[in-house]
PDB file of C-alpha atoms in Angstrom:
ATOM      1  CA  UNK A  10     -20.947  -2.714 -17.068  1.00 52.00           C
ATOM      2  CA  UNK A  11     -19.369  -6.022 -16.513  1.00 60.00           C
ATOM      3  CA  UNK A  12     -17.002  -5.839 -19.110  1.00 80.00           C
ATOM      4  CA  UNK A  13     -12.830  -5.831 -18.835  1.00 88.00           C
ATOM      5  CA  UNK A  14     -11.460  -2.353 -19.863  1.00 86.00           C
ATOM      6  CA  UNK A  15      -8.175  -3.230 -21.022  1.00 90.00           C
ATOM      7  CA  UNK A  16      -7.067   0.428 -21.077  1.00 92.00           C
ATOM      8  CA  UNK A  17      -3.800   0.729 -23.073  1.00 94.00           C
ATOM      9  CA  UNK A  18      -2.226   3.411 -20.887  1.00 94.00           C
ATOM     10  CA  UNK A  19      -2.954   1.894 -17.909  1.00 95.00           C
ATOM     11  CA  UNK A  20      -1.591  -2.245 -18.978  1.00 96.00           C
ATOM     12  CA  UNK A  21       1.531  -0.698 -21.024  1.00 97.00           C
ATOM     13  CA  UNK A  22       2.554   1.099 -17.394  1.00 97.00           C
ATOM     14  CA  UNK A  23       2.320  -1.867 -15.914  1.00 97.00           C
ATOM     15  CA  UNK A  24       4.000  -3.649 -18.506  1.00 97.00           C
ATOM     16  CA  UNK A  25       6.784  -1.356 -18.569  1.00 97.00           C
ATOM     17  CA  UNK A  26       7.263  -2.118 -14.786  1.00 97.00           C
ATOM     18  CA  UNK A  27       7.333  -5.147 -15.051  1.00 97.00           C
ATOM     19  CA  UNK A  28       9.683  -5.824 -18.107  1.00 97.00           C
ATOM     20  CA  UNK A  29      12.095  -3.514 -16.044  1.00 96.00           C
ATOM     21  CA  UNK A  30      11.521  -5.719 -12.223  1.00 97.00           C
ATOM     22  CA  UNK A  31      12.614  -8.326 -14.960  1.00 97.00           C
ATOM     23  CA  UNK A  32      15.593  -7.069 -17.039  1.00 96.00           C
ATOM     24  CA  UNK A  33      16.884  -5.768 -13.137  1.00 96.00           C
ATOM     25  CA  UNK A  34      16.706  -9.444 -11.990  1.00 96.00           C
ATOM     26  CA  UNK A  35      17.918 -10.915 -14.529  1.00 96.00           C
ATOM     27  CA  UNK A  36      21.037  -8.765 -14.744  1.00 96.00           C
ATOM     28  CA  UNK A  37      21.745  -9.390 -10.850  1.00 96.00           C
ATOM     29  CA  UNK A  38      21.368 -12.987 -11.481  1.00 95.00           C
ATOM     30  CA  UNK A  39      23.988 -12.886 -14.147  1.00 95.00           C
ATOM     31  CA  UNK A  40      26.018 -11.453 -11.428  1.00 94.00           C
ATOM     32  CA  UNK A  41      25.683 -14.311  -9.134  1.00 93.00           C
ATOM     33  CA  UNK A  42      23.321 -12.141  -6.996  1.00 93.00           C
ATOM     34  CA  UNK A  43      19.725 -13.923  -7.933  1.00 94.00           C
ATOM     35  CA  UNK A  44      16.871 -12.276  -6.610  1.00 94.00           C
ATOM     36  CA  UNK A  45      14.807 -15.147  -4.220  1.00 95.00           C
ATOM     37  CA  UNK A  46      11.717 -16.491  -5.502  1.00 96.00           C
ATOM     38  CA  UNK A  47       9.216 -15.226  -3.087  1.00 97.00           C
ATOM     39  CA  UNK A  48      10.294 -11.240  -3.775  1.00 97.00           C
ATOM     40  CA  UNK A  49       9.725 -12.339  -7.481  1.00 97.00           C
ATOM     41  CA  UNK A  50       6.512 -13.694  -7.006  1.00 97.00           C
ATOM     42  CA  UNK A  51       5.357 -10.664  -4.239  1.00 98.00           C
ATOM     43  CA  UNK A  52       6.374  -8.198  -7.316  1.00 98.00           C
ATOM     44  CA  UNK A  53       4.151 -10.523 -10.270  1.00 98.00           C
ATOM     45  CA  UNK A  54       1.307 -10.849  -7.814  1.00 98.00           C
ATOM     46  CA  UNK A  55       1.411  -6.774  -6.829  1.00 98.00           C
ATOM     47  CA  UNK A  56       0.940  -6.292 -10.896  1.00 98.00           C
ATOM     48  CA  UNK A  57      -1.280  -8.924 -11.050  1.00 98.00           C
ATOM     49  CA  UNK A  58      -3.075  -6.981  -8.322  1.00 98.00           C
ATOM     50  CA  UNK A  59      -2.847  -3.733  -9.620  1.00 98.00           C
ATOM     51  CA  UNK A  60      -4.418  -5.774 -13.256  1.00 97.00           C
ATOM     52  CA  UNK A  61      -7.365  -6.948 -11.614  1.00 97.00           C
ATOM     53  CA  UNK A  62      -7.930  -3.438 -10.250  1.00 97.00           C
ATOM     54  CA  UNK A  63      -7.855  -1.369 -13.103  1.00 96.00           C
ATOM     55  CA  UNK A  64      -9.183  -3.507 -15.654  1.00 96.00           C
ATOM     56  CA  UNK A  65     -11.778  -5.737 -14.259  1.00 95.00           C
ATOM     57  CA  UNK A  66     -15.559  -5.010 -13.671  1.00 93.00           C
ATOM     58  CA  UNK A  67     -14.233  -3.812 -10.286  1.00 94.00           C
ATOM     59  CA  UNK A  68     -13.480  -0.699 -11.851  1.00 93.00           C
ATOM     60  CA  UNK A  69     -16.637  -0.256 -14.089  1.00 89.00           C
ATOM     61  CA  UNK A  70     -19.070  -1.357 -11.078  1.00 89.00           C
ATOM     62  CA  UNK A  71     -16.852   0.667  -8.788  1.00 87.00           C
ATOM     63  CA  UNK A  72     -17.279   3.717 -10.962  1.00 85.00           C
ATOM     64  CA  UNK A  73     -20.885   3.293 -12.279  1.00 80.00           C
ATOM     65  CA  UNK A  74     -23.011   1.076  -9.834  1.00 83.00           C
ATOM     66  CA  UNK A  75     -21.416   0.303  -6.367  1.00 90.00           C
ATOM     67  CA  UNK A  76     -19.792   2.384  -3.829  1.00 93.00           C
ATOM     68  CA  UNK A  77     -18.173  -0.749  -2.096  1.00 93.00           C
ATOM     69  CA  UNK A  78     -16.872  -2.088  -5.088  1.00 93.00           C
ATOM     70  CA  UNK A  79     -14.976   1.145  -5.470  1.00 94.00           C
ATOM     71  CA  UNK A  80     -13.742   0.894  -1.872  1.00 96.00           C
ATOM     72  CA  UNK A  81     -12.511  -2.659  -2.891  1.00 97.00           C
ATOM     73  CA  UNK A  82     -10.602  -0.807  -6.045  1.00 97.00           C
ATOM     74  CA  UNK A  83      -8.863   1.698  -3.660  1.00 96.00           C
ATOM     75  CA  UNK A  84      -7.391  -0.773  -1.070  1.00 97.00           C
ATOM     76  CA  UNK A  85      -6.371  -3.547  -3.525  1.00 97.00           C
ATOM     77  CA  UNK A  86      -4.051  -0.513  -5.139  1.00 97.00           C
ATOM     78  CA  UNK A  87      -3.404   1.336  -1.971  1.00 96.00           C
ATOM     79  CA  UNK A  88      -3.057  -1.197   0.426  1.00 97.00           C
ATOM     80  CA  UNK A  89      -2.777  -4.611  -1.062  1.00 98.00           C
ATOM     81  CA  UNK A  90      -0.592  -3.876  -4.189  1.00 98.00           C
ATOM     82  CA  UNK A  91       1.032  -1.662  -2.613  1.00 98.00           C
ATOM     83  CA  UNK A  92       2.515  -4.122   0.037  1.00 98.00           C
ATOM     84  CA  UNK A  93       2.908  -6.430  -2.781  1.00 98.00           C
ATOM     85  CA  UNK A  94       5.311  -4.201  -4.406  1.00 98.00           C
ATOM     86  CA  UNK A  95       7.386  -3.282  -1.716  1.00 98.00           C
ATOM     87  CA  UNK A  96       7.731  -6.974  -0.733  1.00 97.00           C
ATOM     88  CA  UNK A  97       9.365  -7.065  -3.850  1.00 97.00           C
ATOM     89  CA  UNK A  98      12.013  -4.801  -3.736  1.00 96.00           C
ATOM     90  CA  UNK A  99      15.238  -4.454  -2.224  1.00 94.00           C
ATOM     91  CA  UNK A 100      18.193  -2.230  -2.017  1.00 92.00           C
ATOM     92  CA  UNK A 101      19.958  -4.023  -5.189  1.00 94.00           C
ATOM     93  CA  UNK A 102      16.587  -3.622  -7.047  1.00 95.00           C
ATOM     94  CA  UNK A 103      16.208  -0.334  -6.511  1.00 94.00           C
ATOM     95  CA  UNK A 104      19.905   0.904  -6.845  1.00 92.00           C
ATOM     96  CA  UNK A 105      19.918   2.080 -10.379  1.00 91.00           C
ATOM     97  CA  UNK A 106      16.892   4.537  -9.357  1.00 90.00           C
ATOM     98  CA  UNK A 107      18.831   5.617  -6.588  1.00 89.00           C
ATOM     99  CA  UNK A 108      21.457   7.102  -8.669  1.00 89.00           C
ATOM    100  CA  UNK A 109      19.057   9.724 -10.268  1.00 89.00           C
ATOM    101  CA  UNK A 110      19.216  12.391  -7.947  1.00 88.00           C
ATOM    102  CA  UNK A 111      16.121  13.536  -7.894  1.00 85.00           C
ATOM    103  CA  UNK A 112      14.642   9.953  -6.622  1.00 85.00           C
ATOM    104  CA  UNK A 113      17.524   9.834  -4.359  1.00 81.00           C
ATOM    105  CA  UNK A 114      16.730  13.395  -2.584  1.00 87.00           C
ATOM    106  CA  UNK A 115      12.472  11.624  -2.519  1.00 87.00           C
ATOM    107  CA  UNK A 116      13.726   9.154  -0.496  1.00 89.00           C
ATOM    108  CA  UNK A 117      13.183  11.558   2.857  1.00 93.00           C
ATOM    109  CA  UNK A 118       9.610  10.542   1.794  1.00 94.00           C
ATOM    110  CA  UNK A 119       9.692   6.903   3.000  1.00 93.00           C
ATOM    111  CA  UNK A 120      10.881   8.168   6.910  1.00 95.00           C
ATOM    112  CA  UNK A 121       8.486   6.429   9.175  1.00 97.00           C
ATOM    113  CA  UNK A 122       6.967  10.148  10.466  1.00 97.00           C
ATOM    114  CA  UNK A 123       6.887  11.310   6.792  1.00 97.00           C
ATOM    115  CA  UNK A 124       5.241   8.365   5.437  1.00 97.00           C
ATOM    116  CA  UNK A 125       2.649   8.147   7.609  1.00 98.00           C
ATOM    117  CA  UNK A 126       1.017  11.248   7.864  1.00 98.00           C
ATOM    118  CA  UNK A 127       1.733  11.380   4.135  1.00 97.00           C
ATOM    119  CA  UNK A 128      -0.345   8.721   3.666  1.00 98.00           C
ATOM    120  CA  UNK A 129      -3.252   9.315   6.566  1.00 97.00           C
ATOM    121  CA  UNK A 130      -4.011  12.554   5.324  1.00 98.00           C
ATOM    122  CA  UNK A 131      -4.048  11.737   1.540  1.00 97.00           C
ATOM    123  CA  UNK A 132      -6.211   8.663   2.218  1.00 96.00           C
ATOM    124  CA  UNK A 133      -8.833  10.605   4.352  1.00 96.00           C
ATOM    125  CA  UNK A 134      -9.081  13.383   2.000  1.00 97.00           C
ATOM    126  CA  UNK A 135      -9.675  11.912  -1.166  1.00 97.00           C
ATOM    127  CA  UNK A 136     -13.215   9.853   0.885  1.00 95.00           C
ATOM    128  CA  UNK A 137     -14.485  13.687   1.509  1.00 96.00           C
ATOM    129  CA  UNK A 138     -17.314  14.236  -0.841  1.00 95.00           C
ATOM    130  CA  UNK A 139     -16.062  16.674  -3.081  1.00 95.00           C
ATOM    131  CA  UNK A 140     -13.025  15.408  -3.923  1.00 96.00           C
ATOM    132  CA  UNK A 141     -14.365  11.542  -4.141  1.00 95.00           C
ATOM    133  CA  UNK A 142     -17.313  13.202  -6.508  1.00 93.00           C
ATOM    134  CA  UNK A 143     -14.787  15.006  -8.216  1.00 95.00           C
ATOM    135  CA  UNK A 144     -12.786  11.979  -9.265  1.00 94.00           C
ATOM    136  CA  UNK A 145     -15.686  10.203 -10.535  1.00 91.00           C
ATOM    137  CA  UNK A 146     -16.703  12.427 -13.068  1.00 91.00           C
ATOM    138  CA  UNK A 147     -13.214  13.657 -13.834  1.00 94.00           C
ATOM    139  CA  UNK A 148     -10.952  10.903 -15.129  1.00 93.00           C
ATOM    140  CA  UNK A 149      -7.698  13.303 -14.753  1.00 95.00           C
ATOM    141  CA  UNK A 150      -8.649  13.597 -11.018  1.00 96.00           C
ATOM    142  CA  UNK A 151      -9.562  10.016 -10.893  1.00 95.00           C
ATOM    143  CA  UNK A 152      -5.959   8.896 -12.412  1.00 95.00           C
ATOM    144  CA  UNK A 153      -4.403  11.584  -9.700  1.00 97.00           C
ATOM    145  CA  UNK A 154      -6.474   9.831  -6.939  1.00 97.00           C
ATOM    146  CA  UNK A 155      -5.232   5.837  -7.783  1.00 96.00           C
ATOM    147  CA  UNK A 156      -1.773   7.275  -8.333  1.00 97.00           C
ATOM    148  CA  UNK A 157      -1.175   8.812  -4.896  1.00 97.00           C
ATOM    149  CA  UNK A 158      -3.003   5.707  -3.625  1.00 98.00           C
ATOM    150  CA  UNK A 159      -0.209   3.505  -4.830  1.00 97.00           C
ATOM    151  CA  UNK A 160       2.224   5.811  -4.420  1.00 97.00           C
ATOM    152  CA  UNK A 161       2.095   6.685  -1.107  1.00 97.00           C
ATOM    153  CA  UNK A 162       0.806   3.080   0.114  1.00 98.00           C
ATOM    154  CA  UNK A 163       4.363   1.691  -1.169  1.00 97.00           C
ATOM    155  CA  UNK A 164       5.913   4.355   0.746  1.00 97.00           C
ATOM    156  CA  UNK A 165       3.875   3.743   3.958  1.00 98.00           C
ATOM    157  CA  UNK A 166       4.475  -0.099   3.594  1.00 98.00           C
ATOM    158  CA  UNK A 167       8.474   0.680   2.658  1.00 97.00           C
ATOM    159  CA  UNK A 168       8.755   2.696   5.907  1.00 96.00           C
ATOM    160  CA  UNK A 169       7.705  -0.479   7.704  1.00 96.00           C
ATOM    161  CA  UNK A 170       9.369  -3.287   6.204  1.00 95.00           C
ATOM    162  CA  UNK A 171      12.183  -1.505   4.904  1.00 94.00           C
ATOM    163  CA  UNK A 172      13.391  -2.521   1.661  1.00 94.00           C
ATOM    164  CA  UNK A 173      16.128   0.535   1.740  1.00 91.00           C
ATOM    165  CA  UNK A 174      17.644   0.852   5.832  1.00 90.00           C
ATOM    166  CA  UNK A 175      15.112   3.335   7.430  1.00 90.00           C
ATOM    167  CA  UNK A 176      16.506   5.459  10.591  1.00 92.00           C
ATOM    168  CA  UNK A 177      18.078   4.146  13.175  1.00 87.00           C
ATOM    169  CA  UNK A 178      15.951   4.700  16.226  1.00 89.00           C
ATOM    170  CA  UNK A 179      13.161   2.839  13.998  1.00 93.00           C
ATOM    171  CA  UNK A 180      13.667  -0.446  15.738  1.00 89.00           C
ATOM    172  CA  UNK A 181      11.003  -3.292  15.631  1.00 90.00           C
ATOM    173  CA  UNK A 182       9.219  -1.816  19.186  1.00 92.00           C
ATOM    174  CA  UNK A 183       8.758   1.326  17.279  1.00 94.00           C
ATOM    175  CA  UNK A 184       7.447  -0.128  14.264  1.00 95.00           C
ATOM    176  CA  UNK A 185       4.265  -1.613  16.550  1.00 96.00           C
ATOM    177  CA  UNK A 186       2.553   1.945  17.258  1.00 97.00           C
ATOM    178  CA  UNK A 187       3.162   2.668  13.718  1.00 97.00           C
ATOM    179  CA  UNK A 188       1.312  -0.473  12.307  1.00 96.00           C
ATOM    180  CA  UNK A 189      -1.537   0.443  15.158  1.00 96.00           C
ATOM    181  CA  UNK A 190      -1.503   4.105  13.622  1.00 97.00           C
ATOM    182  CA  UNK A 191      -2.040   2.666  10.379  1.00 97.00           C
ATOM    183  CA  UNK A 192      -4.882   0.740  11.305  1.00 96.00           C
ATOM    184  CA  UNK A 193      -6.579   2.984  12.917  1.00 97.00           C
ATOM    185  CA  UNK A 194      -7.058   5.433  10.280  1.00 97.00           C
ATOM    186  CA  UNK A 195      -8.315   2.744   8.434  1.00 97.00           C
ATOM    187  CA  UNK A 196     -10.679   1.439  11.379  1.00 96.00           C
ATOM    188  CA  UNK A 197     -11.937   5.062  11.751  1.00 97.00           C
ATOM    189  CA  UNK A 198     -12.828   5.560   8.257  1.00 97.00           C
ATOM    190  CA  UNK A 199     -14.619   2.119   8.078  1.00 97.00           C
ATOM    191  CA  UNK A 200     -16.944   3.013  11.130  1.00 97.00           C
ATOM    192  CA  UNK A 201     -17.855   6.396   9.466  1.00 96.00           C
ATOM    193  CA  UNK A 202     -19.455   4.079   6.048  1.00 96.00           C
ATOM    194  CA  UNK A 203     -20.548   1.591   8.812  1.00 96.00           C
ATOM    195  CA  UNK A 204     -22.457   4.039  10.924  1.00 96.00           C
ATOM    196  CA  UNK A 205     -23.163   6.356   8.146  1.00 92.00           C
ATOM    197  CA  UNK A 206     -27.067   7.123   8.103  1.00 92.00           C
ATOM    198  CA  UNK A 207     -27.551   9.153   4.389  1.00 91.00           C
ATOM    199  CA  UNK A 208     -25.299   8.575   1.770  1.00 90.00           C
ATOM    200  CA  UNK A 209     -22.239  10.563   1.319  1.00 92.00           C
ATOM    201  CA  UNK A 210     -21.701  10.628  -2.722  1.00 91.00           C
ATOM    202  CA  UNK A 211     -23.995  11.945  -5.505  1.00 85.00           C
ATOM    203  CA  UNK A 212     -22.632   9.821  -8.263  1.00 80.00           C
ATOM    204  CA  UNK A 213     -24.404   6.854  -6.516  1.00 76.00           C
ATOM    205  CA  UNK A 214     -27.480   8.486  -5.477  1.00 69.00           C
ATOM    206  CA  UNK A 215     -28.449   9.261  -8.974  1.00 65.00           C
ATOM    207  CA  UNK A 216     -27.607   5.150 -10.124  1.00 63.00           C
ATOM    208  CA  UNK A 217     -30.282   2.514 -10.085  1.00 57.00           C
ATOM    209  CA  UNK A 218     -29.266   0.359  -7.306  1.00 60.00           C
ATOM    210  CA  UNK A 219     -27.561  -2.828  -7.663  1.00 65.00           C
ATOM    211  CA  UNK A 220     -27.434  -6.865  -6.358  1.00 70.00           C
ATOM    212  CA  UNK A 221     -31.060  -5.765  -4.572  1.00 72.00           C
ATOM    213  CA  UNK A 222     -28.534  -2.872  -2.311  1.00 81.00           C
ATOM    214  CA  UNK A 223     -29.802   0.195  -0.968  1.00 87.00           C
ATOM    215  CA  UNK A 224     -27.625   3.408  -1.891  1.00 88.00           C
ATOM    216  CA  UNK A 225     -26.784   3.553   2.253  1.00 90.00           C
ATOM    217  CA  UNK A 226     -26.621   0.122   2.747  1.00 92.00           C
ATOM    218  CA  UNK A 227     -23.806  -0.231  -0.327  1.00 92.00           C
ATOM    219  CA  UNK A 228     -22.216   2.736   1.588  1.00 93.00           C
ATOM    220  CA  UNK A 229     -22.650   0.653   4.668  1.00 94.00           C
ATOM    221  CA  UNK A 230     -20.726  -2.128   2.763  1.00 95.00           C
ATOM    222  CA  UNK A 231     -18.295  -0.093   1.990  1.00 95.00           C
ATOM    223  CA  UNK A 232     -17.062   0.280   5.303  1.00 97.00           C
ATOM    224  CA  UNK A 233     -17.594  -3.405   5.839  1.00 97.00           C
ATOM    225  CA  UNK A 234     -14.795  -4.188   3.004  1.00 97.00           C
ATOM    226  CA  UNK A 235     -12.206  -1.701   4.861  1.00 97.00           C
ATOM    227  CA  UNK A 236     -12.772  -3.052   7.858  1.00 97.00           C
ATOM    228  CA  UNK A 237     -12.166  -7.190   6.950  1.00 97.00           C
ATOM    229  CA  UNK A 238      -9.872  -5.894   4.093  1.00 97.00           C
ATOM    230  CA  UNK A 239      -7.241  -3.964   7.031  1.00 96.00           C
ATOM    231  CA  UNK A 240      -7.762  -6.752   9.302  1.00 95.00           C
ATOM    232  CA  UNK A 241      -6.479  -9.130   6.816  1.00 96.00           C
ATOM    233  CA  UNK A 242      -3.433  -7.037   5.714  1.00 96.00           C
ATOM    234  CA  UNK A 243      -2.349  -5.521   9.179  1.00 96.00           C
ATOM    235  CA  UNK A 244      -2.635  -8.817  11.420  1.00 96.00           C
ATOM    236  CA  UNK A 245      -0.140 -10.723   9.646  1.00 96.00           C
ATOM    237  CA  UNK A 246       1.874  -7.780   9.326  1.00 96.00           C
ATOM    238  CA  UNK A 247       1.762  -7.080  13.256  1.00 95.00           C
ATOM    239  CA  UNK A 248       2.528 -10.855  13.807  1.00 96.00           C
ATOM    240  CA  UNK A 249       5.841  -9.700  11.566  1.00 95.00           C
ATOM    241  CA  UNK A 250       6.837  -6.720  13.488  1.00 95.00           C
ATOM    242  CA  UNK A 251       6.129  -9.223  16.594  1.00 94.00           C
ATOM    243  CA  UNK A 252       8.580 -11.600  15.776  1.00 93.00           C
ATOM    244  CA  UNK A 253      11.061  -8.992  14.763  1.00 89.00           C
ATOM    245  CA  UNK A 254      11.370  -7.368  18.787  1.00 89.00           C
ATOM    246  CA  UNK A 255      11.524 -10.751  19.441  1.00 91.00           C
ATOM    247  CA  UNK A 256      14.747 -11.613  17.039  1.00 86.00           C
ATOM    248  CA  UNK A 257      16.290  -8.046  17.622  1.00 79.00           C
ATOM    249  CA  UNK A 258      15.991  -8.328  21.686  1.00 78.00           C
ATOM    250  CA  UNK A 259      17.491 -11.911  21.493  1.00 81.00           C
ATOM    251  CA  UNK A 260      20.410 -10.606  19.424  1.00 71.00           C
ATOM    252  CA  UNK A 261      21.299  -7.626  21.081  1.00 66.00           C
ATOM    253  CA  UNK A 262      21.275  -9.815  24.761  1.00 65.00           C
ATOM    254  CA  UNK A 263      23.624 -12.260  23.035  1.00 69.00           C
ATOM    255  CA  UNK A 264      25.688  -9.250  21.871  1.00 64.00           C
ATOM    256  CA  UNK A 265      25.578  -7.955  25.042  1.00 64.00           C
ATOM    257  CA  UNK A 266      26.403 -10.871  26.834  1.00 62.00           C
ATOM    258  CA  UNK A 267      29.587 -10.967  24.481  1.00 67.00           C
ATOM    259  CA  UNK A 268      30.697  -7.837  26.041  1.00 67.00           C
ATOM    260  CA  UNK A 269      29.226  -5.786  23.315  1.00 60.00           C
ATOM    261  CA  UNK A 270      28.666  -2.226  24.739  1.00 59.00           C
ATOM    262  CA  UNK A 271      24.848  -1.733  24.217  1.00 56.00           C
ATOM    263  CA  UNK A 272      24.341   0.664  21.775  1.00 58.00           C
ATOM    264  CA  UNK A 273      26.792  -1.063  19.334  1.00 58.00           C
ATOM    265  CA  UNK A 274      24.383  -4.251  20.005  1.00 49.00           C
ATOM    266  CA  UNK A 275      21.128  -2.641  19.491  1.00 56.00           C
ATOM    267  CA  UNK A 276      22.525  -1.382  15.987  1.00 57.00           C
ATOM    268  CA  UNK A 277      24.147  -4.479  14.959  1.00 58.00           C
ATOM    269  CA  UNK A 278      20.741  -6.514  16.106  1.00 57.00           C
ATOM    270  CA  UNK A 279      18.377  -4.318  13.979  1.00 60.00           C
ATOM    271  CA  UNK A 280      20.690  -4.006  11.176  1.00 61.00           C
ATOM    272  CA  UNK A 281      21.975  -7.387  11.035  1.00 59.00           C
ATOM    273  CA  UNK A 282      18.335  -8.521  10.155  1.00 42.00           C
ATOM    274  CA  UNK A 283      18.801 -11.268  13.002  1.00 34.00           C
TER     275      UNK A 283
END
């Protein structure tokens, strides 16, 4: 139960990304275009994430013993990794993808009002009971239901911080009721483990209890790990977005008071990163 799995589909995948993050950064370095530090390092530790995931007794307690545990497997791939990623990547990183077409046509799927009900729904549906139950005694389902998870919590975090230019009316004021959406969902969802009074999944019903845990109190837990794990993620992230109205209203006033007609400054403000 508390062993590594060290599954070799899941570490060559992540191996393969991350020989490619490499060979991409090394080539725009030869170029005189060297990727900084700190979006190397976000991309190593969003592997590193996905790693412990996947292959430590997080997944084997997660799947076997402990609902909670497997709540801490879902948001350290669909929430924490997945930011990790994203922070990353940028435009020059992902420009050889963007020449296949088809990946270039997907990109609709990172709009801010794609994105996010994309990833609401997907999130919410997989913690019904049938389809959680589903994945844990299917492993096709369960590799369907960690994939979207990462998938569309890149795309959800790539709306927001916008590695690729997102739309233009997406300023940094907008970007605040979208971080608040995205908490919510999660804050909702924790307070239905949290107040939960029976226990929602048969898989852990049926399992001897574990670390001296009721079945509903693990569930209880469960909720408990959402809530302090979105908290930890979405604060600093609204402290971000924060400081970003704060840079883009400064800039487009000093544009402005350069005679800049204001629509010209509110573009050139959000797009000039300032």
């Amino acid at each position: 139960m508390n062993d590594w799995n060290f599954d070799p589909l899941e570490i060559s995948v992540l191996v393969l990304a991350g020989a490619l993050y490499w060979r991409r950064a090394r080539t725009l370095a030869r170029r005189g275009r060297a990727v900084p530090r700190v979006r190397l390092a976000a991309f190593a530790a969003g592997l590193l994430t996905l790693f412990v995931a996947l292959e430590s007794p997080i997944d084997t307690i997660g799947e076997e013993r402990l609902f909670s545990m497997h709540m801490l497997q879902h948001l350290l791939l669909g929430d924490v990794g997945a930011l990790l990623l994203v922070l990353g990547l940028d435009g020059r990183l992902l420009q050889p993808l963007l020449r296949i077409r088809l990946v270039h046509r997907l990109r609709v799927l990172a709009h801010p009002l794609v994105a996010l009900p994309l990833w609401a729904v997907n999130f919410v549906v997989w913690h019904l009971p049938v389809l959680f139950d589903a994945a844990l005694r299917n492993d096709a389902i369960h590799a369907l239901q960690h994939s979207l998870f990462l998938a569309l919590g890149m795309l959800v975090w790539a709306a927001l911080i916008e590695p690729l230019p997102g739309p233009a009316w997406f300023t940094a004021p907008w970007k605040i009721p979208y971080l608040v959406g995205m908490w919510l969902v999660m804050l909702v969802l924790s307070q239905v483990f949290i107040w939960s009074r029976h226990v929602y999944y048969a898989p852990y019903v049926h399992d001897a209890a574990l670390w001296g845990l009721s079945h509903l109190a693990d569930q209880k837990a469960g909720g408990g790990v959402m809530l302090v794990e979105s908290a930890l993620t979405m604060l600093p992230a609204l402290v971000w977005v924060l400081l970003r109205v704060l840079r883009e209203s400064e800039a487009r006033q000093q544009l402005m008071d350069a005679g800049v007609a204001p629509a010209t400054a509110a573009r050139a403000a959000r797009y000039g990163r300032a």
